[in-house]
């Protein structure tokens, strides 16, 4: 349970063609995102692998009904993977608009009588699914899953043609936002305000799965502690009225608690808590029953732990917690944002080696496999929406001077806010049961100092708390929205700050940077008296570049820069965490400020350590003691 001690706070549908530039009407009801699984009553088939691939250069795929026949193409693309870096054709890498994926799928013959679904884990940033000639699903939002019941379109034992159209366009009414420019020759160019490459495609898995008609449709779990006992509060939704039976097993498989009914609380005596660095997971099994017979069984890992903000402390299980770790990215060579289990394991190994206990999902929800891995290994997660770039005074992370207002009918408007609200709904619906998720971040570096910011964000904060009152809520504050000019910080539980004194400000002058950073942090502490986490601080560094002087871009400067920050952090009472920007170098759009990407990683893009990685390991492993 999340306790706030000092200050109380009060699936989309679309009727137009997928090539419409209009933002679709958004369903504001409950979002269901229970992940498919294999169970005694369910089966699933991974549809990963090579798919036929075709770029819709003329924006004619829908009108010409590409989905109604085999794609006329010689290209193939892997799923999961972003498509941008796969091919040598530069026009594919920079394509703005729709692409089509297609493959043939056979439904297992044993699925007769079951409901059959296709689930897309992510389509960046918009996806349309066709089964044969039928359009069965449409979703806007590039980092959360969507699915369709295709039972009426397929036959057990038979084959069907599965086509997925994916659109990478960003507008002022999408999350994240962007704009599209059209050159005189008709070339379309995507502009966006976030400092990471706009990778596109099917970057996560696609699944075919079966489930009973009478089934568990959603589960919500929250936990608390009563002395030596754990309390697991649950709420189960079923597709139709059915009896519900709950059992909870420990790691050895022993039943440690049972309950009946769609909602209730299970008490676990002598509970083993989920702890950072010492994860312990129970298994909650929810069964749907009709006339005493089990129609569906769904298993959910559960970690029992509490989260509390008390004054200037962040407590996990009643103990002060200090965040060490990173802002990360789903980014690697060739596959772009494509989920890769080898990188997943290696990245977590490097975090363990360096002494990191946490990360932020900057700046979008990561693959569900990442969250599950964090659950199992005791890594704390700040879970963030894709709302990055809501700041027209910034361009690609470099300070600009755009005079256009961020919040206006022509820029971030009511429809942008609706898209943002839906992103929050889907993030919480997907990740609400992960014990590793300790806090929601609803935006990165918005223009929180501009007129209109409070009117935009206050309803979103209220929505987040309504959807999940069990966790703290934060946003990540940009450097030039100071404690004096920021208009929304009082709405949030924890102050998450991005600061680059010594890099974008006081470049190369670490003595001045140290003074300015300390004054900045003390201002936040004195005004709000709440926990402070530095969610970004870092300096671009070219691996292998060295100097005996404090020269920016050298490995020596990156180390000295981090050490300066750490001296300040250790002097701030409200400080509860440090997350370096970034875990590893990552790809961005091209430009004079970004030569082959952002180089602030303490590891290179292929995960080789810079000198800063060893310096951080020395600090963080000593802090852990």
mmCIF file of C-alpha atoms in Angstrom, residues 80 205 335 338-347 369 373:
data_model
loop_
_atom_site.group_PDB
_atom_site.id
_atom_site.type_symbol
_atom_site.label_atom_id
_atom_site.label_comp_id
_atom_site.label_asym_id
_atom_site.label_seq_id
_atom_site.Cartn_x
_atom_site.Cartn_y
_atom_site.Cartn_z
ATOM 1 C CA UNK A 80 10.152 -8.318 -33.064
ATOM 2 C CA UNK A 205 6.017 -10.017 -30.070
ATOM 3 C CA UNK A 335 17.094 -4.136 -34.179
ATOM 4 C CA UNK A 338 13.115 -4.496 -31.000
ATOM 5 C CA UNK A 339 12.892 -6.508 -27.803
ATOM 6 C CA UNK A 340 15.833 -8.875 -27.442
ATOM 7 C CA UNK A 341 16.116 -11.370 -24.589
ATOM 8 C CA UNK A 342 19.910 -11.560 -24.880
ATOM 9 C CA UNK A 343 20.217 -7.807 -24.340
ATOM 10 C CA UNK A 344 17.637 -8.068 -21.550
ATOM 11 C CA UNK A 345 19.749 -10.525 -19.591
ATOM 12 C CA UNK A 346 23.021 -8.761 -20.318
ATOM 13 C CA UNK A 347 21.693 -5.317 -19.386
ATOM 14 C CA UNK A 369 9.235 -9.157 -20.319
ATOM 15 C CA UNK A 373 12.425 -9.705 -15.151
#
